[in-house]
CSV table of C-alpha atoms in Angstrom, one decimal:
chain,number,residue,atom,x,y,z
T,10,UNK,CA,18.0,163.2,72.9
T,11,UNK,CA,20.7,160.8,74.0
T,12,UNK,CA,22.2,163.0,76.5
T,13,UNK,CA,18.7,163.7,78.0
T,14,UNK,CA,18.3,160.7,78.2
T,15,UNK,CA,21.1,160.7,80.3
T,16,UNK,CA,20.4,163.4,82.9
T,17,UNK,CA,16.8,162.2,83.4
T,18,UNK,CA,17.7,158.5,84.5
T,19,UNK,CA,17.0,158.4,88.2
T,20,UNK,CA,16.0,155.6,90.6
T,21,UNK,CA,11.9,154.8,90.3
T,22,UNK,CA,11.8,153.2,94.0
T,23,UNK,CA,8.3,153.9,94.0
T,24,UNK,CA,7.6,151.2,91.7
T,25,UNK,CA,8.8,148.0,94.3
T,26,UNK,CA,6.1,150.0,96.7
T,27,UNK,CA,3.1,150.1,94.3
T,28,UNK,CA,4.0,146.3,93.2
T,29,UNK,CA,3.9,145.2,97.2
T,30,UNK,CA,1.1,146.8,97.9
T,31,UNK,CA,-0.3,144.5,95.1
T,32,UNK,CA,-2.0,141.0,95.3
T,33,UNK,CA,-0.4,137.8,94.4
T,34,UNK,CA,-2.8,137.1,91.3
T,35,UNK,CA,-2.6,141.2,90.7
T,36,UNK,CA,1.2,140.3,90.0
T,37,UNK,CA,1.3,137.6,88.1
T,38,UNK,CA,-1.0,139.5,85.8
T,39,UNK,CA,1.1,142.8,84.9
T,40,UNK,CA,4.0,140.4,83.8
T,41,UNK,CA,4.8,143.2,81.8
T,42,UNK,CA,5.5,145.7,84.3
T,43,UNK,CA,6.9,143.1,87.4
T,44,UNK,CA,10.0,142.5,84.9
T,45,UNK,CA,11.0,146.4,84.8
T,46,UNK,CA,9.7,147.1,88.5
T,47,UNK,CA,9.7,143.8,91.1
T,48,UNK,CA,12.0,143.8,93.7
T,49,UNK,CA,14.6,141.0,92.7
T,50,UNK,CA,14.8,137.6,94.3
T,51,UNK,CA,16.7,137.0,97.8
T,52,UNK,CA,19.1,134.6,96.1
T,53,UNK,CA,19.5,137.2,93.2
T,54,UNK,CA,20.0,139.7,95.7
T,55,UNK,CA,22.9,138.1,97.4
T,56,UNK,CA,24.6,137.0,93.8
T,57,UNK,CA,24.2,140.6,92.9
T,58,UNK,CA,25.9,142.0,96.3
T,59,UNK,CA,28.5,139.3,96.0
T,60,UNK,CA,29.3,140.8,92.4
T,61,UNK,CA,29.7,144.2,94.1
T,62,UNK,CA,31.8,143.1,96.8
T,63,UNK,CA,34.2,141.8,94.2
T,64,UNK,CA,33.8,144.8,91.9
T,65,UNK,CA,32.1,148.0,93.4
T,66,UNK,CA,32.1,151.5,92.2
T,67,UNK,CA,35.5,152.6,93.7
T,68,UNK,CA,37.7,149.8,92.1
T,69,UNK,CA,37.9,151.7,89.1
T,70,UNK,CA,37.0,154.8,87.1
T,71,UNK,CA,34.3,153.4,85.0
T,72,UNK,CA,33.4,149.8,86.3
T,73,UNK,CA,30.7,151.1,87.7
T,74,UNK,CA,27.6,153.2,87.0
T,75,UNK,CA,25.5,152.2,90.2
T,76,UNK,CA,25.8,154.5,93.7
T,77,UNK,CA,25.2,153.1,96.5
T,78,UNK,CA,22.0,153.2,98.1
T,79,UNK,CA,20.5,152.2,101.7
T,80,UNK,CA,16.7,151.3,102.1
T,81,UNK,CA,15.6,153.3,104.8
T,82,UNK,CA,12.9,149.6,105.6
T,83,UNK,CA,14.8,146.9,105.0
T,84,UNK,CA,18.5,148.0,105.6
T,85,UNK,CA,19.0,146.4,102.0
T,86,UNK,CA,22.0,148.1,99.6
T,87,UNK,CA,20.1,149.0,96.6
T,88,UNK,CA,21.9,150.0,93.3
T,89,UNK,CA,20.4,152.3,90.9
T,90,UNK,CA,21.4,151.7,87.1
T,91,UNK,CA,22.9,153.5,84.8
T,92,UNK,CA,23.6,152.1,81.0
T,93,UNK,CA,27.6,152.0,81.3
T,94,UNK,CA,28.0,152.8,77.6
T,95,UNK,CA,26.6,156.3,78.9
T,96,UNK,CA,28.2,156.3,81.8
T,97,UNK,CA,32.0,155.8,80.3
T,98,UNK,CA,30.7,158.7,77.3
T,99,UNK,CA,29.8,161.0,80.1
T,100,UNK,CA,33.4,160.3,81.7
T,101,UNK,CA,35.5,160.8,78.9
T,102,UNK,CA,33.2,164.1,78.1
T,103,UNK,CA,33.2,165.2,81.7
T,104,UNK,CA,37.5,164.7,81.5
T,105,UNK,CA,38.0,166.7,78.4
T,106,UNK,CA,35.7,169.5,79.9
T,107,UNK,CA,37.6,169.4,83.2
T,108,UNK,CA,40.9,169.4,81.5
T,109,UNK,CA,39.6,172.6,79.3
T,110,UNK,CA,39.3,174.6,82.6
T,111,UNK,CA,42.6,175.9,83.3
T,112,UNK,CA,43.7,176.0,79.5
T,113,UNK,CA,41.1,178.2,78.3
T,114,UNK,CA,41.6,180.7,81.5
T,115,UNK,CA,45.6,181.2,80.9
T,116,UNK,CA,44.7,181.5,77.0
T,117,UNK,CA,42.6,184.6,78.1
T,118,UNK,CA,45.1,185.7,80.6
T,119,UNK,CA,45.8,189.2,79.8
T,120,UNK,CA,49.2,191.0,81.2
T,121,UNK,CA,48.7,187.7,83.8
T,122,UNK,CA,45.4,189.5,85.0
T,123,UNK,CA,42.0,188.0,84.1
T,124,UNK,CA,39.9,190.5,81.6
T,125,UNK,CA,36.3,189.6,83.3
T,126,UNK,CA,35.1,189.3,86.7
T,127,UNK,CA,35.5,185.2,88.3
T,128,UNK,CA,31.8,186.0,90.5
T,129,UNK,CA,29.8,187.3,87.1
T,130,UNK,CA,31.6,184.3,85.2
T,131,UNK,CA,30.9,181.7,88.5
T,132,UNK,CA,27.4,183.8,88.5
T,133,UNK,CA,26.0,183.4,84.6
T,134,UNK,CA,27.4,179.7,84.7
T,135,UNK,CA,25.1,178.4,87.7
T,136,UNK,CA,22.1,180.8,85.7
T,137,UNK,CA,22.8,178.3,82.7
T,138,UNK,CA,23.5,175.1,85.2
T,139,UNK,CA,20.0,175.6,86.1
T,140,UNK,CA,18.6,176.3,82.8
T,141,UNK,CA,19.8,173.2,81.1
T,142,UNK,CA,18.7,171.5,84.9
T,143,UNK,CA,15.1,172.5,84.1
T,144,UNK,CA,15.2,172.3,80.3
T,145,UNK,CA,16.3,168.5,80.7
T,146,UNK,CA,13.2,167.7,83.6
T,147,UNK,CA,10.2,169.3,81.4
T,148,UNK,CA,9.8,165.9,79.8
T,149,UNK,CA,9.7,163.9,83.6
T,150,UNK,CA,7.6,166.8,84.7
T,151,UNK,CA,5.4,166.1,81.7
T,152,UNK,CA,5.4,162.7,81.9
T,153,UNK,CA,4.4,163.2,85.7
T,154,UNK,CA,1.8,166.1,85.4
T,155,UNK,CA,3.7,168.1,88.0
T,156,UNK,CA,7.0,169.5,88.9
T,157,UNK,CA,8.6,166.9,92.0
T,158,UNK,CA,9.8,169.1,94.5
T,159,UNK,CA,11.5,167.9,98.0
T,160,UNK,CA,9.7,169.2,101.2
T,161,UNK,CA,11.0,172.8,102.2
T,162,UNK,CA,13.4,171.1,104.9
T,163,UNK,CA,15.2,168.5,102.2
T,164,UNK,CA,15.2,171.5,99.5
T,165,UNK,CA,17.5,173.7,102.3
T,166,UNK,CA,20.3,170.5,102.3
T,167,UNK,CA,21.2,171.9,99.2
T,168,UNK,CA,22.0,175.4,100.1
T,169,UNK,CA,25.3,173.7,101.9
T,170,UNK,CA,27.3,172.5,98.9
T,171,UNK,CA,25.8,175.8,96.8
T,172,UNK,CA,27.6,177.8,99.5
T,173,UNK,CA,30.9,175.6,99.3
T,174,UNK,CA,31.0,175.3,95.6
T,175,UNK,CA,30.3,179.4,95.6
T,176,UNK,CA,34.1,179.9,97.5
T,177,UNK,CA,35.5,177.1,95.4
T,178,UNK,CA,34.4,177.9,92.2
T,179,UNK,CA,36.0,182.1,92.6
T,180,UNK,CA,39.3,180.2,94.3
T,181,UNK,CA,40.3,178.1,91.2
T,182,UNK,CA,40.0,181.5,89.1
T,183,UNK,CA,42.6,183.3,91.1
T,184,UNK,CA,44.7,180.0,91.8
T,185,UNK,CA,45.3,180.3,88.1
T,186,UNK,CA,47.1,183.4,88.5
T,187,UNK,CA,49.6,181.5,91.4
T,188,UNK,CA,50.6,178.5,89.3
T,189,UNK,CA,51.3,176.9,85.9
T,190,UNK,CA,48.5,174.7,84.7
T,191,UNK,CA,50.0,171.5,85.1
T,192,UNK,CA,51.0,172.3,88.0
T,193,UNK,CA,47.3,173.1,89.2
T,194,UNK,CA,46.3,169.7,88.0
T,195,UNK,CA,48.6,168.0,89.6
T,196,UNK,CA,48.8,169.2,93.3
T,197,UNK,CA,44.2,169.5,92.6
T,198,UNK,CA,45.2,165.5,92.9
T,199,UNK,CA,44.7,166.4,96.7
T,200,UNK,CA,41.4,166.6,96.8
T,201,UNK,CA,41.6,162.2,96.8
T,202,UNK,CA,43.2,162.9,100.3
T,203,UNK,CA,41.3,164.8,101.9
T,204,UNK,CA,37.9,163.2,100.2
T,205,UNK,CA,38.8,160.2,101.7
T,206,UNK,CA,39.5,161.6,105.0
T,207,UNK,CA,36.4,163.3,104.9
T,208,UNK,CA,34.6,159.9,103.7
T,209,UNK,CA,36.3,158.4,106.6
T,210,UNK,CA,35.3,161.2,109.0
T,211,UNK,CA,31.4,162.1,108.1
T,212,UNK,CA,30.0,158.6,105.9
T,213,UNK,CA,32.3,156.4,107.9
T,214,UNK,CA,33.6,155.4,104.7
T,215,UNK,CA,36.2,152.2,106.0
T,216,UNK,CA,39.9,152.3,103.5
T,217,UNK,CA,41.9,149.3,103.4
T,218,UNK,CA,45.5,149.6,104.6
T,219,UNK,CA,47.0,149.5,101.2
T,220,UNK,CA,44.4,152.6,100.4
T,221,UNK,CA,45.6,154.5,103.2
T,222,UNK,CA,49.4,154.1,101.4
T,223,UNK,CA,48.3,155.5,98.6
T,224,UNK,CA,46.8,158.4,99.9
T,225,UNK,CA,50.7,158.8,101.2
T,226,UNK,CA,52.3,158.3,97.7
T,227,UNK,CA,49.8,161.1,96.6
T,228,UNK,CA,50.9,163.2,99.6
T,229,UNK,CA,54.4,162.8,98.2
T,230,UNK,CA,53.3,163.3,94.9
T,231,UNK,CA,52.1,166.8,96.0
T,232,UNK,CA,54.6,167.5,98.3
T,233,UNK,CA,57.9,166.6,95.2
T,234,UNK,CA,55.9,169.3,92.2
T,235,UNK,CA,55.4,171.9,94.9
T,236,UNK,CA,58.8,171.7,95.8
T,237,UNK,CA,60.1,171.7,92.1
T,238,UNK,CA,57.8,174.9,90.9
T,239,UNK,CA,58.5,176.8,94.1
T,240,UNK,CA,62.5,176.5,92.3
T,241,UNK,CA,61.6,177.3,89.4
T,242,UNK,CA,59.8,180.2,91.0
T,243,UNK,CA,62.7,181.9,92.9
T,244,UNK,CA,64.1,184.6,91.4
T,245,UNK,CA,61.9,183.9,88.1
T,246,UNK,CA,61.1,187.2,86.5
T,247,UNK,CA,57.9,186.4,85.2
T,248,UNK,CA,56.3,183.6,87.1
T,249,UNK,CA,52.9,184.4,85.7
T,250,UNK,CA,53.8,182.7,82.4
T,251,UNK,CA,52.1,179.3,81.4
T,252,UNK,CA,54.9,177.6,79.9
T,253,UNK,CA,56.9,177.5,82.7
T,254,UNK,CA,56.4,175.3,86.1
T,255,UNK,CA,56.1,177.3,88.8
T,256,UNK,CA,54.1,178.1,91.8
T,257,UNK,CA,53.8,180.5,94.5
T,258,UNK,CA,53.7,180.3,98.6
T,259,UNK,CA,50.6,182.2,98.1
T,260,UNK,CA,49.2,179.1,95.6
T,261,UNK,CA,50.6,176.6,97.5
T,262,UNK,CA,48.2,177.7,100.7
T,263,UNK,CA,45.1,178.1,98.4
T,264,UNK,CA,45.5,175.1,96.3
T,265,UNK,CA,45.5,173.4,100.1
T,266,UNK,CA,42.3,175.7,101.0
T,267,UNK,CA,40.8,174.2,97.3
T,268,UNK,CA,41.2,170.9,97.9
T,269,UNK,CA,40.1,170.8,101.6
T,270,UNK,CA,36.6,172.7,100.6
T,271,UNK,CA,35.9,170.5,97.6
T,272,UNK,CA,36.7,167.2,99.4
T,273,UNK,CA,33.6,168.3,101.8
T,274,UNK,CA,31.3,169.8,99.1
T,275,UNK,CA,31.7,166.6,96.9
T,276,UNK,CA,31.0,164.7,100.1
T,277,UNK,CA,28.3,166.4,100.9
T,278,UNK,CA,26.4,166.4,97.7
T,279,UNK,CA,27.1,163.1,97.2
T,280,UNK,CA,25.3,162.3,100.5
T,281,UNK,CA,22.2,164.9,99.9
T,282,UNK,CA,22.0,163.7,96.1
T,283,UNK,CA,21.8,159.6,97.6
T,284,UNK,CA,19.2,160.9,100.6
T,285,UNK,CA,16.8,161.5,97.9
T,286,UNK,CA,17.4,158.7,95.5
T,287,UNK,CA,13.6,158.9,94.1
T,288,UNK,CA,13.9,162.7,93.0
T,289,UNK,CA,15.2,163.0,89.8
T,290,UNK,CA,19.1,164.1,88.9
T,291,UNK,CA,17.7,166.6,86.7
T,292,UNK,CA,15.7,168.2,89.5
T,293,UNK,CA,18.3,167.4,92.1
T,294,UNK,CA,21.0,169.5,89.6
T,295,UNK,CA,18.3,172.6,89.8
T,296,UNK,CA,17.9,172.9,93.2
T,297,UNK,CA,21.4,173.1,94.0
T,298,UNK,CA,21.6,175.5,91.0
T,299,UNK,CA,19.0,177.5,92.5
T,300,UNK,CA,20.9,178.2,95.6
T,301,UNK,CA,24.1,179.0,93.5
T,302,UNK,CA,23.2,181.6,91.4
T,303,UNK,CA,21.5,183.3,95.0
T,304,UNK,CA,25.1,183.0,96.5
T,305,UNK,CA,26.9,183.7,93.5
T,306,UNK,CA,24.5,186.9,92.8
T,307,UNK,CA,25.5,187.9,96.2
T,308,UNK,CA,28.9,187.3,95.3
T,309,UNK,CA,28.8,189.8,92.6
T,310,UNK,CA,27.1,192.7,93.8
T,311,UNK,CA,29.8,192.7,96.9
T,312,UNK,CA,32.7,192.6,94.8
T,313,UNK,CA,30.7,195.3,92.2
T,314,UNK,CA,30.6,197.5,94.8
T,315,UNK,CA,33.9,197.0,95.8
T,316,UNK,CA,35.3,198.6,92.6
T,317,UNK,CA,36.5,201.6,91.9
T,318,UNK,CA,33.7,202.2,88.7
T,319,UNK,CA,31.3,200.2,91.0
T,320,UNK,CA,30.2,198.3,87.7
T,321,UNK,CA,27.9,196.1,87.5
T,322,UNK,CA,28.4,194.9,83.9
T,323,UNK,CA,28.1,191.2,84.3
T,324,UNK,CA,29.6,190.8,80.9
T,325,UNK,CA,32.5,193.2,81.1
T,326,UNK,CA,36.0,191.8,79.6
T,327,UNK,CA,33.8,188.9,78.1
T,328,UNK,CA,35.1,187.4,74.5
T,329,UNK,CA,34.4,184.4,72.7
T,330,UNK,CA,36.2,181.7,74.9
T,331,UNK,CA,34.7,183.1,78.1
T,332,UNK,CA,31.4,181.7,76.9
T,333,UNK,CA,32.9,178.4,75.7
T,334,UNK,CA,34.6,178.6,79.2
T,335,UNK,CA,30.9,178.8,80.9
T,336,UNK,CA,29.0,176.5,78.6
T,337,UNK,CA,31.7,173.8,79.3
T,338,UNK,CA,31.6,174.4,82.7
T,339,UNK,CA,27.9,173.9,83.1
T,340,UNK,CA,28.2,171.0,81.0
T,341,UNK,CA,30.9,169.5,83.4
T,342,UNK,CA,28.8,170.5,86.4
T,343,UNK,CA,25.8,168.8,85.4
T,344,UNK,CA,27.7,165.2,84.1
T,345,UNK,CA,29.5,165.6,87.9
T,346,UNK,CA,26.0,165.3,89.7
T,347,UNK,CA,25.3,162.6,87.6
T,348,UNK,CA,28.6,160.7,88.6
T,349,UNK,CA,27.8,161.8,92.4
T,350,UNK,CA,24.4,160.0,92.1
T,351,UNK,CA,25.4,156.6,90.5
T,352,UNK,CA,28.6,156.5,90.9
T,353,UNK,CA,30.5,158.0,93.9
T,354,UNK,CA,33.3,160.9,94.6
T,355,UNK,CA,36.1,158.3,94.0
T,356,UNK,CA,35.4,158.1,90.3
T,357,UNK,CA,35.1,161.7,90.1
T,358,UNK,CA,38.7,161.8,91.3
T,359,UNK,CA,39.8,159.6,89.2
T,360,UNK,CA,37.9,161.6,86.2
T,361,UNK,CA,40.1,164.8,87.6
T,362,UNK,CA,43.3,162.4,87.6
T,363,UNK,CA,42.8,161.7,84.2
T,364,UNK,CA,41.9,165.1,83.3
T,365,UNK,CA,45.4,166.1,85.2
T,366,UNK,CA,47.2,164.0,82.4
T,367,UNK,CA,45.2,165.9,79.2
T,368,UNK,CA,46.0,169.3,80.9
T,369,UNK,CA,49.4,168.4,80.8
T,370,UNK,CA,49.5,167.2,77.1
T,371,UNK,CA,47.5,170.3,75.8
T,372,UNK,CA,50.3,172.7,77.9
T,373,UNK,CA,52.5,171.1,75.6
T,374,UNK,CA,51.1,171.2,73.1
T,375,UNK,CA,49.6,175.0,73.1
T,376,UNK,CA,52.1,177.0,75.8
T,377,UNK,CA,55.3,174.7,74.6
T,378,UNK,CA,55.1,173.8,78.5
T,379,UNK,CA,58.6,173.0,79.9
T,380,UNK,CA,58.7,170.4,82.0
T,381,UNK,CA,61.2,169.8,84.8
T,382,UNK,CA,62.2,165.8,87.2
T,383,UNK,CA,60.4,167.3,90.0
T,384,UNK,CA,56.9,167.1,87.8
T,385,UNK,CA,57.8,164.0,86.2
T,386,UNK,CA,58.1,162.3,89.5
T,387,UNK,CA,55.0,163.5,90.8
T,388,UNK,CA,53.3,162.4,88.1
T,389,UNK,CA,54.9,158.6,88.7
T,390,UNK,CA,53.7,159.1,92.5
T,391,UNK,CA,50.3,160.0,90.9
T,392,UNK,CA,50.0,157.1,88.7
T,393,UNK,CA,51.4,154.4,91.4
T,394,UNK,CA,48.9,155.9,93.9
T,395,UNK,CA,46.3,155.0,92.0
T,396,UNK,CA,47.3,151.8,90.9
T,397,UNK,CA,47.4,151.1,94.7
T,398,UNK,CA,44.5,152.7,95.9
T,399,UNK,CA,42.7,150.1,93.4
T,400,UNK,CA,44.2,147.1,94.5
């Protein structure tokens, strides 16, 4: 119950509307409701925004559950809330799933070739992204006596990100194959580059100076582990091996190719999940789900077809920690729209930046990973970025 709970906060704007609309004497006699619902005060208005320019969302983490909102009326930044008890338990969830990704692929690695097929594995996880989506609205739709749907043209915003998560989602299988773990982790640290380019570039997102230095350290933080697993790499006879740094040309281009598409769709969905603050997460979640499993569905009949056996066994080379794989991975999906909504993208990175810190412990601890200066030194460029980037 706690974790629907969870899912089915969303921002009731329709509430300051109804009240307005209301008579002075009308007000003052639904005290009751006016305290959950009335629009606050001007002068509690600008201590509230002076609070957030001291401490918004992206100075941290987990300082802040709210995401940032415009009125479309008054031009007024409006900030829906989130308890930030269940915030932080849905970041420290959402890191330990994130950081389960890439252990539980390598631990199902066979002869350094994947037993299943990445589209049916993508495929049945957006099938139960958009079960759990539905299964965690009933009660809203209940509670409303309907099921509130966007019009047709704001339902097709989400077939975008659906499309971009489709690529992404089939890319980080077959990265796994070009790289060790930590080292996937580490150099998936991109992605704060080019999201904040991309902020910069589509929201007009504005970086301080000492921001933009950071996003340098975390270039240099890239550029020092690629160089140290590409020597590892040469002359290697078994690069495919987890406990062992290394990384490919090949890997270094689609690691690039990764973070550049998932810096736009997490931009993206952030700003189609905030265009419809009113409509609930859990609904919000399905829709995009909708579209994914039509992409990913696609996805898997082409490559079907494209096999020898022309198979279309959506559970073939499927064992035990495949489906702890996909019911993690839905689970981490569904806590990152959440984080999209009232949050922002920054603390999602920072979720993956901690997450790239818990890969690198488990790799230890489970493929007796052997780590070299080159990745200890991006992982001090990593922390230091940062540190800087919240300044």
């Amino acid at each position: 119950n706690s974790i629907s709970q969870v899912f089915l906060l969303s921002n009731a704007k329709n509430c300051p509307q109804r009240l307005s609309m209301k008579s002075s004497q009308e007000q003052n006699s639904d005290t009751d409701m006016s305290s959950v619902c009335m629009e606050p005060s001007d002068s509690q208005r600008n201590l509230h925004h002076h609070h957030l320019h001291k401490q918004s969302p992206e100075s941290g983490p987990v300082s802040s559950a709210s995401a940032t909102l415009t009125d479309s009326n008054s031009g007024v930044v409006k900030e829906p809330y989130m308890n930030p008890v269940l915030f932080k338990f849905l970041f420290v969830v959402g890191t330990l799933v994130y950081s389960s990704y890439t252990i539980l692929v390598h631990l199902m690695e066979v002869d350094g070739a994947i037993p299943w097929s990445s589209s049916s594995m993508v495929l049945i996880t957006e099938f139960t992204k958009l079960f759990l989506s539905l299964g965690l609205y009933l009660p809203e739709a209940r509670r409303l006596g309907r099921f509130e749907l966007p019009s047709p043209r704001g339902a097709v915003l989400y077939l975008v990100p659906a499309l971009l998560y489709a690529l992404n989602n089939n890319l980080a299988v077959y990265i796994q194959l070009q790289m060790d773990p930590a080292t996937y982790q580490v150099l998936g640290n991109l992605k704060i580059l080019t999201t904040a380019v991309l902020f910069r570039l589509i929201i007009k997102k504005p970086l301080s100076q000492i921001q933009w230095a950071s996003l340098f350290v975390l270039f240099a933080a890239g550029v020092s582990n690629s160089w140290g697993g590409l020597q590892r790499s040469t002359g290697a006879p078994d690069i495919n091996k987890a406990s062992t740094l290394h990384i490919t040309p090949l890997g270094l281009f689609m690691i690039s190719a990764y973070c550049t598409v998932s810096g736009l769709a997490g931009v993206y969905t952030e700003y189609v999940l905030k265009k419809q603050p009113a409509l609930n997460i859990n609904m919000q979640n399905a829709l995009l789900y909708v579209f994914g499993v039509a992409v990913n569905l696609l996805t898997f009949v082409v490559q079907a077809r494209g096999r020898s056996d022309s198979s279309f066994d959506l559970f073939r080379g499927f064992t035990f920690l495949t489906w702890v794989l996909i019911l993690s991975q839905a689970i981490g999906g569904m806590i990152m729209g959440v984080i999209m909504k009232f949050a922002s993208n920054i603390s999602k990175l920072f979720l993956v930046s901690a997450a790239m810190v818990l890969t690198t412990i488990l790799s230890v601890l489970i493929f007796h990973l052997q780590l070299n200066i080159y990745f200890f030194l991006s992982l001090v460029f990593v922390v230091v970025a940062q540190y800087m980037y919240n300044m």
